[in-house]
Structure formats: C-alpha cells, structure tokens
Short mmCIF file of C-alpha atoms in Angstrom, two decimals:
data_model
loop_
_atom_site.label_atom_id
_atom_site.label_comp_id
_atom_site.label_asym_id
_atom_site.label_seq_id
_atom_site.Cartn_x
_atom_site.Cartn_y
_atom_site.Cartn_z
CA MET F 1 0.12 -0.11 0.03
CA THR F 2 1.39 3.39 -0.83
CA ALA F 3 1.86 6.22 1.52
CA GLN F 4 -1.19 8.18 0.21
CA ALA F 5 -3.37 5.09 -0.02
CA GLN F 6 -2.51 4.77 3.86
CA ILE F 7 -3.39 8.25 4.59
CA ASP F 8 -6.74 7.84 2.69
CA ALA F 9 -7.51 4.52 4.56
CA LEU F 10 -6.86 6.46 8.03
CA ASN F 11 -9.07 9.38 6.93
CA ASP F 12 -11.78 6.85 5.89
CA ALA F 13 -11.56 5.27 9.46
CA LEU F 14 -11.43 8.48 11.24
CA PHE F 15 -14.58 9.63 9.45
CA LYS F 16 -16.20 6.76 10.49
CA ALA F 17 -15.38 6.42 14.12
CA ILE F 18 -15.22 10.31 15.17
CA GLY F 19 -16.70 12.04 11.79
CA ASP F 20 -15.49 15.00 10.12
CA ASN F 21 -13.16 17.97 11.83
CA HIS F 22 -15.77 20.61 13.48
CA ALA F 23 -16.18 23.60 10.93
CA GLU F 24 -15.48 26.24 13.50
CA GLN F 25 -11.95 26.18 14.44
CA ALA F 26 -11.34 29.71 15.01
CA VAL F 27 -13.29 32.96 15.84
CA THR F 28 -13.98 34.66 12.69
CA ARG F 29 -16.88 37.19 13.77
CA TRP F 30 -16.32 40.18 16.14
CA ILE F 31 -18.12 43.07 17.78
CA ASP F 32 -16.75 46.08 17.05
CA THR F 33 -15.82 48.21 20.41
CA GLY F 34 -15.96 51.53 18.81
CA ASN F 35 -12.20 52.15 19.54
CA PRO F 36 -9.81 50.37 16.77
CA GLU F 37 -6.90 50.38 19.30
CA LEU F 38 -9.09 48.24 21.88
CA ASN F 39 -10.05 45.86 19.24
CA ARG F 40 -6.53 45.47 18.30
CA ILE F 41 -5.28 44.43 21.83
CA ILE F 42 -8.17 42.15 22.23
CA SER F 43 -8.38 40.37 18.80
CA GLY F 44 -4.89 40.95 17.06
CA SER F 45 -6.70 43.46 14.39
CA TYR F 46 -8.17 47.16 14.68
CA GLU F 47 -11.23 45.54 12.69
CA GLY F 48 -11.70 42.87 15.22
CA GLY F 49 -12.98 43.44 18.81
CA LEU F 50 -15.13 41.25 20.99
CA PRO F 51 -15.31 37.53 20.17
CA PHE F 52 -18.63 35.75 19.17
CA GLY F 53 -18.90 32.59 21.06
CA ARG F 54 -16.52 33.64 23.90
CA MET F 55 -16.48 34.69 27.29
CA VAL F 56 -14.66 38.21 28.37
CA GLU F 57 -14.02 39.45 31.91
CA VAL F 58 -13.49 43.19 32.48
CA PHE F 59 -12.39 44.36 36.03
CA GLY F 60 -11.17 47.35 37.64
CA GLU F 61 -12.09 50.04 40.50
CA SER F 62 -15.42 51.53 40.58
CA SER F 63 -15.86 54.47 38.44
CA THR F 64 -13.29 53.17 35.72
CA GLY F 65 -15.78 52.95 32.91
CA LYS F 66 -16.68 49.20 32.92
CA THR F 67 -20.74 49.87 32.86
CA ALA F 68 -19.97 52.72 30.13
CA ASP F 69 -17.62 50.34 27.98
CA ALA F 70 -20.18 47.50 28.20
CA THR F 71 -22.94 49.82 27.44
CA GLU F 72 -21.28 51.31 24.41
CA TRP F 73 -20.88 47.55 23.10
CA MET F 74 -24.59 46.72 23.72
CA VAL F 75 -25.47 49.53 21.51
CA ARG F 76 -22.63 48.55 18.56
CA ALA F 77 -24.20 44.93 19.05
CA GLN F 78 -27.75 46.27 18.23
CA LYS F 79 -26.53 48.35 15.36
CA MET F 80 -25.20 45.10 13.97
CA GLY F 81 -28.66 43.45 14.04
CA GLY F 82 -28.43 41.69 17.07
CA CYS F 83 -29.53 41.68 20.83
CA ALA F 84 -28.30 43.02 24.11
CA ILE F 85 -28.87 41.39 27.32
CA PHE F 86 -27.96 43.10 30.97
CA ILE F 87 -27.90 41.05 33.96
CA ASP F 88 -28.29 43.57 36.71
CA TRP F 89 -26.75 42.07 40.12
CA GLU F 90 -25.46 45.14 41.37
CA ARG F 91 -29.15 47.12 41.07
CA SER F 92 -27.42 50.04 39.61
CA PHE F 93 -27.80 50.36 35.86
CA ASP F 94 -29.69 53.30 34.70
CA VAL F 95 -31.77 52.68 31.15
CA ARG F 96 -31.84 56.61 30.76
CA LEU F 97 -28.41 57.14 30.68
CA ALA F 98 -28.07 53.96 28.48
CA GLU F 99 -30.50 55.67 26.11
CA GLY F 100 -28.12 58.26 25.73
CA PHE F 101 -25.46 56.09 24.60
CA GLY F 102 -27.69 55.16 21.92
CA LEU F 103 -29.07 52.08 23.50
CA ASN F 104 -32.35 50.62 22.04
CA THR F 105 -34.85 49.45 24.74
CA GLN F 106 -37.34 47.91 22.87
CA ARG F 107 -37.70 43.83 22.88
CA PRO F 108 -36.38 41.69 22.02
CA TYR F 109 -33.12 43.83 20.94
CA TRP F 110 -33.23 45.01 24.78
CA ILE F 111 -33.57 42.26 27.42
CA TYR F 112 -33.08 43.45 31.37
CA ALA F 113 -33.26 41.25 34.21
CA LYS F 114 -32.44 41.71 38.11
CA PRO F 115 -32.11 37.90 39.23
CA ALA F 116 -31.92 37.21 42.85
CA THR F 117 -28.84 34.75 42.65
CA TRP F 118 -25.54 34.05 40.59
CA GLU F 119 -27.14 30.84 39.43
CA GLU F 120 -30.55 32.47 38.47
CA GLY F 121 -28.53 35.32 36.33
CA ASN F 122 -26.51 32.99 34.32
CA THR F 123 -29.47 30.31 33.81
CA LEU F 124 -31.66 33.53 32.35
CA ALA F 125 -28.79 34.45 30.20
CA ALA F 126 -28.54 31.19 28.71
CA LYS F 127 -32.45 30.50 28.02
CA ALA F 128 -32.68 33.79 26.49
CA CYS F 129 -29.82 33.13 24.22
CA GLN F 130 -31.37 29.65 23.36
CA LEU F 131 -34.66 31.25 22.38
CA ILE F 132 -33.56 34.14 20.11
CA ARG F 133 -31.33 31.78 18.22
CA ALA F 134 -34.26 29.00 17.80
CA SER F 135 -36.59 31.93 16.74
CA LYS F 136 -34.38 32.95 13.76
CA ALA F 137 -35.92 36.57 14.53
CA ILE F 138 -32.27 37.94 13.97
CA PRO F 139 -29.93 36.80 11.46
CA ASP F 140 -27.48 33.82 12.36
CA ASP F 141 -24.29 36.02 12.03
CA ALA F 142 -25.82 38.99 14.13
CA PRO F 143 -24.20 39.09 17.75
CA ILE F 144 -26.31 38.27 21.24
CA LEU F 145 -24.13 40.26 23.65
CA VAL F 146 -24.61 39.41 27.25
CA VAL F 147 -23.33 41.75 30.08
CA PHE F 148 -23.27 40.60 33.60
CA ASP F 149 -22.94 43.18 36.43
CA SER F 150 -20.97 42.25 38.26
CA ILE F 151 -19.66 39.04 39.72
CA ALA F 152 -18.52 40.74 43.11
CA ALA F 153 -22.28 41.64 43.80
CA ALA F 154 -23.73 38.38 42.88
CA LEU F 155 -25.45 36.25 45.48
CA PRO F 156 -24.76 32.81 45.57
CA LYS F 157 -27.90 30.47 45.89
CA SER F 158 -26.73 28.96 49.14
CA GLN F 159 -26.55 32.27 50.69
CA ALA F 160 -29.99 33.39 49.50
CA GLY F 161 -31.99 32.27 52.27
CA LYS F 162 -29.71 33.15 55.01
CA GLU F 163 -29.40 36.25 57.68
CA ILE F 164 -26.17 38.16 57.42
CA ASP F 165 -25.51 37.08 61.30
CA GLU F 166 -25.96 33.28 60.01
CA TYR F 167 -23.11 33.43 57.25
CA THR F 168 -20.10 31.06 58.03
CA MET F 169 -16.83 30.90 56.12
CA ASN F 170 -18.46 28.37 53.55
CA ASP F 171 -20.68 31.17 52.94
CA THR F 172 -18.20 33.81 52.52
CA THR F 173 -16.23 31.75 50.35
CA ALA F 174 -19.33 30.28 48.26
CA LEU F 175 -19.05 32.57 45.07
CA ALA F 176 -15.69 31.66 44.58
CA ARG F 177 -16.63 28.12 44.33
CA VAL F 178 -20.02 28.26 42.43
CA THR F 179 -18.40 30.32 39.69
CA SER F 180 -15.94 27.38 38.76
CA SER F 181 -18.68 24.99 38.03
CA THR F 182 -20.95 27.79 36.51
CA LEU F 183 -18.45 29.20 34.00
CA LYS F 184 -17.70 26.06 32.95
CA THR F 185 -21.01 25.59 31.54
CA MET F 186 -21.43 29.12 30.53
CA SER F 187 -18.28 28.86 28.36
CA HIS F 188 -19.87 25.95 26.52
CA ARG F 189 -23.47 27.93 26.25
CA ALA F 190 -21.27 30.81 24.76
CA GLU F 191 -20.24 28.90 21.71
CA GLU F 192 -23.54 27.01 21.32
CA PHE F 193 -25.24 30.02 20.85
CA SER F 194 -22.74 32.18 19.12
CA ALA F 195 -23.12 34.76 22.19
CA THR F 196 -20.56 37.01 23.56
CA PHE F 197 -20.63 36.78 27.46
CA VAL F 198 -18.86 39.97 29.13
CA TYR F 199 -18.62 39.59 33.28
CA LEU F 200 -17.79 42.83 34.90
CA ASN F 201 -15.92 42.54 38.06
CA GLN F 202 -14.47 44.46 40.73
CA MET F 203 -10.75 44.72 40.74
CA ARG F 204 -8.94 43.60 43.89
CA LEU F 205 -5.54 42.62 42.52
CA LYS F 206 -3.03 45.21 41.33
CA PRO F 207 -2.04 44.79 37.85
CA GLY F 208 0.60 47.35 37.99
CA VAL F 209 1.48 50.89 39.18
CA MET F 210 -0.25 52.10 35.80
CA PHE F 211 -3.82 51.98 37.87
CA GLY F 212 -2.31 54.58 40.34
CA ASP F 213 -4.04 52.79 42.97
CA PRO F 214 -1.94 50.21 44.81
CA ARG F 215 -3.43 48.73 47.89
CA CYS F 216 -0.52 48.11 50.24
CA LEU F 217 0.91 47.02 53.47
CA ARG F 218 3.52 48.98 55.83
CA GLY F 219 7.11 47.76 55.67
CA ASP F 220 7.36 46.36 59.33
CA VAL F 221 4.33 44.05 58.60
CA GLN F 222 5.63 40.57 59.55
CA ILE F 223 5.14 37.55 57.00
CA PRO F 224 5.63 33.97 58.02
CA PHE F 225 7.14 31.41 55.68
CA VAL F 226 6.36 27.90 55.28
CA ASP F 227 9.82 26.79 56.48
CA GLY F 228 9.24 28.43 59.59
CA THR F 229 11.18 31.48 59.18
CA THR F 230 9.95 35.21 58.90
CA ALA F 231 10.57 38.43 57.17
CA THR F 232 8.88 41.75 57.05
CA ILE F 233 7.23 42.73 53.90
CA LYS F 234 9.83 45.48 53.32
CA GLU F 235 12.82 42.96 53.33
CA ILE F 236 10.72 40.43 51.23
CA VAL F 237 10.24 43.10 48.35
CA LYS F 238 13.83 44.77 48.77
CA ASN F 239 15.70 41.26 48.78
CA LYS F 240 12.96 39.60 46.28
CA ILE F 241 12.51 36.74 48.57
CA ASN F 242 10.75 33.98 46.47
CA LYS F 243 10.17 31.54 49.19
CA GLU F 244 6.62 29.78 49.81
CA VAL F 245 3.85 31.71 52.11
CA TRP F 246 0.45 30.41 53.45
CA SER F 247 -2.07 31.27 51.37
CA TYR F 248 -6.00 30.73 51.32
CA ASN F 249 -7.64 28.65 48.71
CA GLU F 250 -11.04 30.24 48.04
CA THR F 251 -12.31 27.11 46.10
CA THR F 252 -11.25 24.54 48.54
CA GLY F 253 -11.38 26.52 51.58
CA GLU F 254 -7.96 25.24 52.80
CA ILE F 255 -4.69 26.96 53.74
CA GLU F 256 -2.05 25.77 51.30
CA PRO F 257 1.62 26.98 50.30
CA LYS F 258 1.96 29.06 47.52
CA PHE F 259 5.24 30.86 46.32
CA ILE F 260 5.98 34.54 46.22
CA VAL F 261 5.95 35.59 42.41
CA ASP F 262 6.40 39.37 42.11
CA TRP F 263 7.43 42.09 44.31
CA HIS F 264 6.12 45.68 44.54
CA ASP F 265 7.36 49.02 46.16
CA ASN F 266 4.64 51.31 45.26
CA GLY F 267 6.04 54.65 46.73
CA SER F 268 5.21 56.61 49.80
CA ILE F 269 1.74 56.85 51.16
CA ALA F 270 2.41 60.70 51.80
CA ASP F 271 1.95 61.17 47.89
CA THR F 272 -1.70 59.62 47.92
CA ASP F 273 -5.13 60.34 49.64
CA LYS F 274 -4.84 56.88 51.59
CA ARG F 275 -4.39 56.22 55.01
CA TRP F 276 -2.77 53.74 57.31
CA ILE F 277 -5.01 51.47 59.13
CA HIS F 278 -3.69 49.22 61.98
CA ILE F 279 -5.36 46.17 63.06
CA ARG F 280 -4.44 44.20 65.93
CA ALA F 281 -6.32 40.70 67.07
CA THR F 282 -5.63 38.11 69.70
CA THR F 283 -4.38 35.13 67.33
CA PRO F 284 -3.93 31.25 68.00
CA GLU F 285 -0.38 29.58 67.90
CA THR F 286 1.80 32.78 68.64
CA LYS F 287 4.07 33.24 71.16
CA ASN F 288 2.93 36.85 72.57
CA GLY F 289 -1.00 35.97 71.29
CA VAL F 290 -1.39 38.49 68.94
CA SER F 291 -0.84 39.50 65.38
CA ALA F 292 -1.07 43.17 63.75
CA VAL F 293 -0.94 44.51 60.55
CA THR F 294 -0.84 48.30 59.18
CA ALA F 295 -2.49 48.25 55.65
CA THR F 296 -3.58 51.02 53.63
CA ASN F 297 -7.38 51.63 54.15
CA ASP F 298 -8.58 49.93 51.07
CA HIS F 299 -6.36 46.79 51.57
CA LYS F 300 -8.48 43.65 51.69
CA ILE F 301 -9.07 41.64 54.73
CA LEU F 302 -10.64 38.34 54.99
CA THR F 303 -13.47 37.88 57.77
CA ARG F 304 -15.40 35.15 58.92
CA GLU F 305 -18.48 37.83 59.08
CA CYS F 306 -18.18 39.62 55.95
CA GLY F 307 -15.89 37.69 53.76
CA TRP F 308 -13.60 40.45 51.89
CA ILE F 309 -13.54 43.71 53.23
CA ASN F 310 -11.46 47.01 53.28
CA ALA F 311 -9.07 47.61 56.19
CA GLU F 312 -11.03 50.69 57.24
CA ASP F 313 -13.86 48.58 57.65
CA VAL F 314 -12.91 45.76 59.94
CA LYS F 315 -14.57 46.21 63.48
CA VAL F 316 -13.40 45.06 67.03
CA GLY F 317 -14.96 41.49 67.74
CA TYR F 318 -14.63 40.59 63.89
CA HIS F 319 -13.16 37.00 63.33
CA LEU F 320 -10.18 37.09 60.89
CA VAL F 321 -8.86 33.78 58.99
CA THR F 322 -5.80 32.37 60.37
CA HIS F 323 -3.73 29.47 59.84
CA LYS F 324 -6.15 27.19 61.77
CA HIS F 325 -9.38 29.10 60.39
CA LYS F 326 -11.39 25.67 60.78
CA THR F 327 -11.13 26.02 64.39
CA ALA F 328 -9.51 29.23 65.57
CA TYR F 329 -9.95 32.55 64.29
CA ALA F 330 -7.99 35.66 65.36
CA VAL F 331 -10.37 37.88 67.09
CA VAL F 332 -10.08 41.75 66.22
CA THR F 333 -9.08 43.83 69.57
CA GLU F 334 -8.09 47.04 68.19
CA VAL F 335 -8.56 49.04 64.89
CA ARG F 336 -7.22 52.52 64.52
CA GLU F 337 -5.60 54.85 62.17
CA GLY F 338 -1.54 54.54 61.85
CA GLY F 339 0.81 57.48 61.59
CA LYS F 340 1.91 58.29 58.33
CA LYS F 341 5.40 59.48 59.67
CA LEU F 342 6.69 55.91 61.03
CA ASP F 343 7.23 54.52 57.69
CA THR F 344 5.80 56.27 54.77
CA ARG F 345 6.63 53.51 51.92
CA MET F 346 3.63 51.28 50.45
CA TYR F 347 4.86 47.47 49.92
CA ASP F 348 2.90 44.64 48.04
CA ILE F 349 3.56 41.01 46.96
CA THR F 350 1.88 38.89 44.55
CA ILE F 351 1.45 35.17 45.35
CA GLU F 352 0.89 32.63 42.81
CA GLY F 353 -2.59 31.41 42.19
CA ASN F 354 -4.49 32.52 45.00
CA HIS F 355 -3.25 36.23 45.42
CA ASN F 356 -3.54 36.36 49.25
CA PHE F 357 -1.37 35.43 51.87
CA LEU F 358 -1.00 35.21 56.02
CA ALA F 359 0.59 38.33 57.64
CA GLY F 360 1.04 39.92 60.93
CA ASN F 361 3.09 37.47 63.11
CA LYS F 362 6.32 35.39 62.76
CA ASP F 363 4.03 32.18 63.71
CA ASN F 364 0.63 32.84 62.57
CA GLY F 365 -1.29 36.02 61.39
CA PHE F 366 -4.28 36.53 59.34
CA ILE F 367 -5.27 36.62 55.64
CA VAL F 368 -4.97 39.79 53.35
CA HIS F 369 -5.95 39.66 49.77
CA ASN F 370 -5.71 41.85 46.79
CA CYS F 371 -7.49 39.79 44.11
CA THR F 372 -10.67 39.90 42.29
CA PRO F 373 -13.96 38.45 43.58
CA GLY F 374 -15.20 35.08 42.47
CA GLY F 375 -11.97 33.34 42.58
CA LYS F 376 -9.78 32.07 39.88
CA ALA F 377 -12.67 30.64 37.60
CA MET F 378 -12.70 33.42 35.32
CA GLU F 379 -8.80 33.42 34.77
CA PHE F 380 -9.02 29.94 33.20
CA TYR F 381 -12.63 30.54 30.96
CA ALA F 382 -12.31 34.03 29.79
CA SER F 383 -10.60 34.13 26.23
CA ALA F 384 -9.97 37.93 26.89
CA ARG F 385 -9.36 39.67 30.48
CA LEU F 386 -9.42 43.66 30.60
CA ALA F 387 -7.89 45.49 33.51
CA LEU F 388 -9.04 49.09 33.58
CA GLY F 389 -7.99 51.81 35.43
CA ARG F 390 -8.23 55.64 35.26
CA GLN F 391 -6.95 59.03 35.53
CA LYS F 392 -9.09 62.16 35.93
CA ILE F 393 -8.82 64.57 33.01
CA MET F 394 -8.81 68.01 34.38
CA ASP F 395 -9.42 71.59 32.45
CA LYS F 396 -9.87 75.03 32.95
CA ASP F 397 -13.45 76.87 33.25
CA GLU F 398 -14.28 80.33 32.53
CA VAL F 399 -12.71 81.87 35.53
CA GLY F 400 -9.51 79.98 34.91
CA GLU F 401 -10.59 77.34 37.89
CA LYS F 402 -9.43 73.70 37.39
CA GLU F 403 -12.66 71.27 36.93
CA PHE F 404 -13.14 67.74 36.15
CA VAL F 405 -14.29 67.00 32.63
CA GLY F 406 -13.60 63.55 31.98
CA GLN F 407 -11.27 60.51 32.65
CA ASN F 408 -8.43 58.71 30.62
CA ILE F 409 -8.93 54.94 31.10
CA THR F 410 -6.30 52.88 30.62
CA VAL F 411 -7.11 49.16 29.50
CA GLN F 412 -4.77 46.49 29.71
CA CYS F 413 -5.57 43.11 28.04
CA VAL F 414 -3.74 40.95 30.55
CA LYS F 415 -5.02 37.66 28.76
CA THR F 416 -6.07 37.23 25.27
CA LYS F 417 -6.20 33.89 23.09
CA PHE F 418 -6.08 35.89 19.87
CA THR F 419 -2.93 37.66 19.93
CA ARG F 420 -0.14 39.05 22.22
CA PRO F 421 -1.35 39.78 25.73
CA PHE F 422 -0.31 42.43 28.12
CA GLN F 423 -0.85 45.05 25.38
CA GLU F 424 -2.58 48.74 26.38
CA CYS F 425 -4.72 51.27 24.73
CA ASN F 426 -6.26 54.39 26.24
CA LEU F 427 -9.98 55.22 26.25
CA ARG F 428 -11.19 58.79 26.64
CA MET F 429 -14.54 59.32 28.49
CA MET F 430 -15.65 62.91 28.45
CA TYR F 431 -19.06 64.40 29.53
CA ASN F 432 -21.34 66.37 27.39
CA GLU F 433 -23.19 69.72 28.30
CA PHE F 434 -25.51 67.58 30.09
CA ASP F 435 -23.38 65.88 32.04
CA VAL F 436 -23.92 62.47 30.22
CA ALA F 437 -20.64 60.40 29.54
CA TYR F 438 -19.58 59.49 26.08
CA PHE F 439 -16.27 58.15 24.71
CA ASP F 440 -14.20 60.45 22.33
CA HIS F 441 -12.95 57.76 20.02
CA ILE F 442 -11.70 60.23 17.80
CA ALA F 443 -9.58 61.72 20.39
CA ALA F 444 -8.09 58.52 21.29
CA MET F 445 -7.21 57.46 18.07
CA LEU F 446 -5.49 60.64 17.04
CA ASP F 447 -3.45 60.06 20.04
CA HIS F 448 -2.48 56.81 18.95
CA LEU F 449 -1.45 57.64 15.34
CA ILE F 450 0.55 60.70 16.97
CA LYS F 451 2.26 58.28 19.43
CA ARG F 452 3.05 55.64 16.69
CA GLY F 453 4.38 58.20 14.27
CA TRP F 454 1.86 57.42 11.58
CA ILE F 455 0.34 61.11 11.15
CA GLU F 456 2.62 64.23 10.54
CA TYR F 457 2.36 66.11 13.88
CA ASN F 458 4.85 69.04 14.76
CA LYS F 459 3.92 70.16 18.26
CA PRO F 460 1.45 71.38 18.82
CA ARG F 461 -0.24 71.15 15.36
CA VAL F 462 -1.17 68.17 13.01
CA THR F 463 -1.07 68.23 9.51
CA TRP F 464 -4.48 66.70 7.58
CA THR F 465 -5.16 65.74 4.55
CA ASP F 466 -6.30 69.09 3.41
CA GLY F 467 -2.67 70.53 3.83
CA LYS F 468 -3.89 72.57 6.76
CA LYS F 469 -2.29 72.36 10.16
CA TYR F 470 -4.61 72.12 13.13
CA PHE F 471 -4.40 72.36 16.83
CA VAL F 472 -5.25 68.68 18.19
CA LYS F 473 -8.57 69.85 19.87
CA GLU F 474 -9.37 71.52 16.87
CA LEU F 475 -8.96 68.60 14.81
CA VAL F 476 -10.61 66.35 17.12
CA ALA F 477 -13.61 68.68 16.85
CA LYS F 478 -13.74 68.81 13.16
CA LEU F 479 -13.54 64.94 12.85
CA ASN F 480 -16.40 64.36 15.52
CA ALA F 481 -18.61 66.62 13.32
CA GLU F 482 -17.85 64.52 10.36
CA PRO F 483 -19.62 61.32 9.88
CA ASN F 484 -16.86 59.66 8.42
CA GLY F 485 -14.53 61.14 11.19
CA MET F 486 -13.47 57.57 12.37
CA GLU F 487 -12.84 56.34 8.82
CA GLN F 488 -10.52 58.92 7.87
CA LEU F 489 -8.21 58.42 10.69
CA LYS F 490 -7.96 54.68 10.04
CA ALA F 491 -6.80 54.99 6.42
CA PHE F 492 -3.38 56.22 8.42
CA LEU F 493 -3.17 52.77 9.69
CA PRO F 494 -0.52 50.46 8.41
CA LYS F 495 -2.56 48.18 5.53
CA SER F 496 -1.02 45.01 7.25
CA ASP F 497 -2.67 46.10 10.76
CA LYS F 498 -6.03 46.73 9.48
#
C-alpha cells in the first residue's frame, strides 16, 4: 500500500469513528468596540473586537468605566442587527443614561433582568440566548451580547435564604466555589449560541502601578514563611525573596503553601490620599498571642462575618481567618489609624494562584488579599480579560479654575487567546453639556496615530489631509462633526494592521 493510500485509509477510518473535523476552528466574527486600538489589543486586528462565542472579563476599580464600556458595546451589537442582554446583580443600571449612549430598549433587542442569585442570572442569560437563536428573528450572523454586572455583587444561591449573622466561612467563599462550575457551563453556552458573554468584576488585584491605586502594607508587617522563618514585607520586597508563604484557596477552603512571584514598592503613602489602618487581633499559635497588620485603608482583609472587606471597615470583635481557621480565628481587639510618619512607603507582593497570604506575626497571622472576587475561575474560562484603571482629566473653566471634565481610562489586556497579551490602550471618557458620559474615540485614535508616528505632527499642530495644520483639539472637533471622521483616521493605519 502506498503512503497516500495509507493516509486515505486512515482518513476513512477516522471519519467513520469520530466524524469530520468541526467546522468552527477559530473565531472569525467580532463585535466592534468602537475603539480600533482596543479592538487590536483584544483580537489582533483594528477591525476585530469582542469575539463571538466566547467569554470576556472586564475588571477594575469602581468608576473606571466598566458599565459605560459595556453599554457602548451593547449599542454596537444592536447596530449590527443583534440583541443586548443585561444581568443586573448590582441593581445600579440606569436605562436613561444607556439611552443617551444610543441603546434601543425595545424587546427583543434589549432584555433586562435583576436576578436574585448568581445561578439564576446565568440561567436566565442562557435561556434567552437559546430562544433568540431558535426563533430565527435575527440573522444567524448577528451578535448576542450578554453583560453580567457584576460578579462581586452576585449572591450565591446557598446564601440567599440566610440572615447576615448566620453566614459562616463556607458562605463567605461560596461565590468563588460556585463560579468554577457555572463558568465551565457558560463557556459552552456562549459557543453553542454564538453569544458573547461579558462579565464585569470589581478589581482587587493590583495589575501594576499604571492604575495609580495600589493597595499595600506598611514595611514592618511580618510575613511567616512555610519553612518556619519570617521576614518583614519590606525585607521581602527589597531582597526579592521568593519563598513559600501560607495562602487561602477560596475554592477548596484550605490554607496551602504558595510561592511569592512578584514584588512591589509602590512609593510613599504621603503622595496619596490613602491612610494607614492598624489592625490588632488575638491570634492562636503565636508566642505573644497577638498579630498585627498596618495596611492602606482599602487593602482587603478576610473576615468570617463579611468575607473580603476593606481594612477601614474591619470592626473590633470581627473574626479574621488564620492558619487554623477551621477551629480558631484571630479576634480583632483594636482598629485605629496608623501615623504616616513612622514608615511612609507602601509594599506589596504577588502570590501565585490565590493572590493572598498570611500576615501579622512570625508564627501565624491573618489572611490579607488583593485579588478579584469570584476566585480564579474567570482566569481559566475567559478568552480575554481586560483590566481597567483611570486618571482624571482636568481643564480650566471660564474663570481659570480647574474642573473635572472626564477621565482617561487605561485598558490592559492581561489575557487574550487571539494575540499577544499585556498590550495597553487608552480610552477617553468625556461629559457633554448635559453631564452625560461619552467616549471620544476620535481623540483617542488621533493620539494613537501621533504616538506611533503615523501622522505628521509638529507640536502643537497636526498636518491634515487638506494640507492645513490644526491644533489637536481643533482637529478632534472637526472630525467628530464629520460622519466618517473615524474612517478618515483609520486610513492612516498600516495596511497590514487593518
């Protein structure tokens, strides 16, 4: 038998045993985000965007534009002939503001739900997608975009019937456990119904100083190592010590060894509006019976009563998770502000996987955390993950006083299955005369072209296609007034990148 005959025989046998190759082997359809640069860092193409049939996570601090971004994407999905679905666990969506973005609020192009639990919200979304596709009311190639707002606000079904004072440690970590099983199913539903699922989340993990909002510990905080030794967090950062520390696994509920994988000296607290909060607690298995942590006011602490909360929200009498959390907790005896003069520098470390660690005493301590809610499941199942941070945009008013006019949102694509990860872009969110937010994609795109050197710019003017020289603000206003302003800018992109 010839080599080709052997290949043909193998192909016949494979076809009979397992059928043909599945037709869909790559994402070929995308929802335009409205910002070509954002499209590129997600999909690898300025003409790409959010992938059909996949899950995307968008996380960041409050007021970083997560819901505003998602609203614009829903509008763009509708303009492509598709439907938008919004699952509102936060109970904070304002449809009137969304209409200002151009959202069509007529069914079936707009579906809005306020489910009671995490499980109910995901079930509603999957059922809606199934019915929309089965109805054939919209074209098969039209998008279905589902926005879930937000993971952190969702209530697991296991908690729904309980009073707050009835919560146990199993309840405070229930969301992390249930997301793992739910998201596995939802990733299949997204592909099955060719839908795009966007999960919004509150950021607790500091992706880098670019976000300008680090949550840190003071340098004298003791960190116990698994090998029985100890060091202050300042010593760990300065010497880049990569030993194992004790870390809490939100999925299993176990304390386990994890390595330190990154080190952060985030500058002086005196240069920020943050405050040191000193927390002291009676702690089992320590020689002096206590542990203490001084952290920035927004650093997260794991409590039995409330789960993850800011250091400034910890109360005397709260139970903090220790190495022996199943039998003994650290009980808070003191919460006070710590002086900025004692040690001004802010330190942090990154722990593999769990992103939390035991701190406060050389023998034990309690768990501090700077990770996103919902455990690690989204890291596995999302095809793209976008981290958002912001900086205020200030301008002078009529009398020369500075006023807030918008914010520059930095987007870092920390994970993508479609191109190189960790690329960044900037979105410019401004406010019109009615104080309604909008994204000035023209300004952001022009800034991108200038930085890349793809358009002639001799500070402070841009040479335009009509031969005239314009101030940047002047050209932005001109292009925003023209219906094809973005297309004119996209003409400057290299042909290979379009």
